[in-house]
Amino acid sequence: MTSERTRRRMIDRLRENGIRDERVLAAMYEIPRHVFVDPALSSRAYDDTSLPLGHGQTISQPWTVARMSELLLADGRQPQKVLEIGTGCGYQTAVLARLIREVYSVERIGALLDRARMNLRTVKLVTPRLVHSDGRLGLIEAAPFDSILMAAAAPALSEELINQLAPGGRMVLPIGNEQEQYLWVVDKTAHGVNRTRYDAVKFVPLLPGKS
Ligand code: SAH
């Protein structure tokens, strides 16, 4: 159930559903998603579905992880430094670490961050820097970032996060409420901020504070 064939099938399905970036597909083929999910759910680790993580949180659906990663790299971008907000189990963090040299990831739930750290060690990825904090504030001590990827839905775009983007940088994030959310791409250019709306998505909400 966690065999190479099962993984290959997940990649084929991502391709059928419009994911085109070969770098993203290769990264997702290489990272064993079952390591990141609860052992009781590992038979479903390669289904294209989100799964419960505990603490009321979910590991994002593979298609969503692929889509967001692809958007970060699109238009010939080669980001060197990325901030992920909402580490969860660390699966998206692992995919980013395959694609971008410097990865920072913040999570507000300490117990999830500990698990993510363990999961990343299991797949021998030790370079991502994981920080226990409220990602609504970004990560000022490591800013600016070429890319910011947010894995929880915010009601609106935050000025603070745009400030932490490097000139020419890009942020990919879900904006909306429990009922309706869309993926947005926000580019910081010399002339201001460009926003483009993409797919309808479903993320857990961005919450304040840490626990
Ligand atoms: N990329 C993750 C998705 C996890 S779900 C994965 O692949 O597993 C979203 C995560 O965002 C949850 O773990 C949740 O605790 C976290 N989160 C929500 N609000 C946050 C905030 N203000 N700062 C940091 N993390 C936050």
PDB file of N, CA and C in Angstrom, residues 3 22 40 42 44 48 50 61 68 73 80 87 126 157 164 181:
ATOM      1  N   SER A   3       3.783   1.189  -1.663  1.00  0.00           N
ATOM      2  CA  SER A   3       4.784   0.768  -2.637  1.00  0.00           C
ATOM      3  C   SER A   3       5.035   1.831  -3.696  1.00  0.00           C
ATOM      4  N   GLU A  22       7.326  19.348 -13.751  1.00  0.00           N
ATOM      5  CA  GLU A  22       8.013  18.062 -13.535  1.00  0.00           C
ATOM      6  C   GLU A  22       8.844  18.071 -12.254  1.00  0.00           C
ATOM      7  N   ALA A  40      -2.562   4.599  11.287  1.00  0.00           N
ATOM      8  CA  ALA A  40      -3.883   3.994  11.061  1.00  0.00           C
ATOM      9  C   ALA A  40      -4.461   4.406   9.702  1.00  0.00           C
ATOM     10  N   SER A  42      -2.433   5.000   6.932  1.00  0.00           N
ATOM     11  CA  SER A  42      -1.393   4.953   5.892  1.00  0.00           C
ATOM     12  C   SER A  42      -1.871   4.267   4.611  1.00  0.00           C
ATOM     13  N   ARG A  44      -4.359   5.070   3.113  1.00  0.00           N
ATOM     14  CA  ARG A  44      -4.953   6.140   2.289  1.00  0.00           C
ATOM     15  C   ARG A  44      -3.972   7.266   2.002  1.00  0.00           C
ATOM     16  N   ASP A  48      -5.877  11.005  -3.268  1.00  0.00           N
ATOM     17  CA  ASP A  48      -5.850  12.458  -3.402  1.00  0.00           C
ATOM     18  C   ASP A  48      -6.876  13.076  -2.473  1.00  0.00           C
ATOM     19  N   SER A  50      -7.434  15.026   1.668  1.00  0.00           N
ATOM     20  CA  SER A  50      -6.833  15.514   2.902  1.00  0.00           C
ATOM     21  C   SER A  50      -7.143  14.501   4.000  1.00  0.00           C
ATOM     22  N   GLN A  61      -4.474  17.953   0.881  1.00  0.00           N
ATOM     23  CA  GLN A  61      -4.638  17.022  -0.241  1.00  0.00           C
ATOM     24  C   GLN A  61      -3.415  17.131  -1.170  1.00  0.00           C
ATOM     25  N   MET A  68       0.056  24.451  -5.169  1.00  0.00           N
ATOM     26  CA  MET A  68       0.683  25.603  -4.513  1.00  0.00           C
ATOM     27  C   MET A  68       2.180  25.640  -4.820  1.00  0.00           C
ATOM     28  N   LEU A  73       6.718  28.232  -8.243  1.00  0.00           N
ATOM     29  CA  LEU A  73       7.831  28.120  -9.190  1.00  0.00           C
ATOM     30  C   LEU A  73       7.479  28.617 -10.587  1.00  0.00           C
ATOM     31  N   GLN A  80      14.944  31.108  -3.739  1.00  0.00           N
ATOM     32  CA  GLN A  80      16.033  30.512  -2.944  1.00  0.00           C
ATOM     33  C   GLN A  80      15.628  30.365  -1.490  1.00  0.00           C
ATOM     34  N   THR A  87       2.982  24.450   9.397  1.00  0.00           N
ATOM     35  CA  THR A  87       3.798  23.259   9.103  1.00  0.00           C
ATOM     36  C   THR A  87       2.966  21.986   9.099  1.00  0.00           C
ATOM     37  N   VAL A 126      16.881  17.477   6.965  1.00  0.00           N
ATOM     38  CA  VAL A 126      17.192  18.156   8.218  1.00  0.00           C
ATOM     39  C   VAL A 126      17.420  19.658   8.036  1.00  0.00           C
ATOM     40  N   LEU A 157      -5.802  39.440   2.987  1.00  0.00           N
ATOM     41  CA  LEU A 157      -4.355  39.504   2.761  1.00  0.00           C
ATOM     42  C   LEU A 157      -3.707  40.381   3.833  1.00  0.00           C
ATOM     43  N   GLN A 164       7.217  41.295   4.298  1.00  0.00           N
ATOM     44  CA  GLN A 164       8.319  40.337   4.456  1.00  0.00           C
ATOM     45  C   GLN A 164       8.684  39.624   3.155  1.00  0.00           C
ATOM     46  N   GLN A 181     -13.449  29.623  -0.187  1.00  0.00           N
ATOM     47  CA  GLN A 181     -12.037  30.059  -0.212  1.00  0.00           C
ATOM     48  C   GLN A 181     -11.478  29.875  -1.607  1.00  0.00           C
TER      49      GLN A 181
END
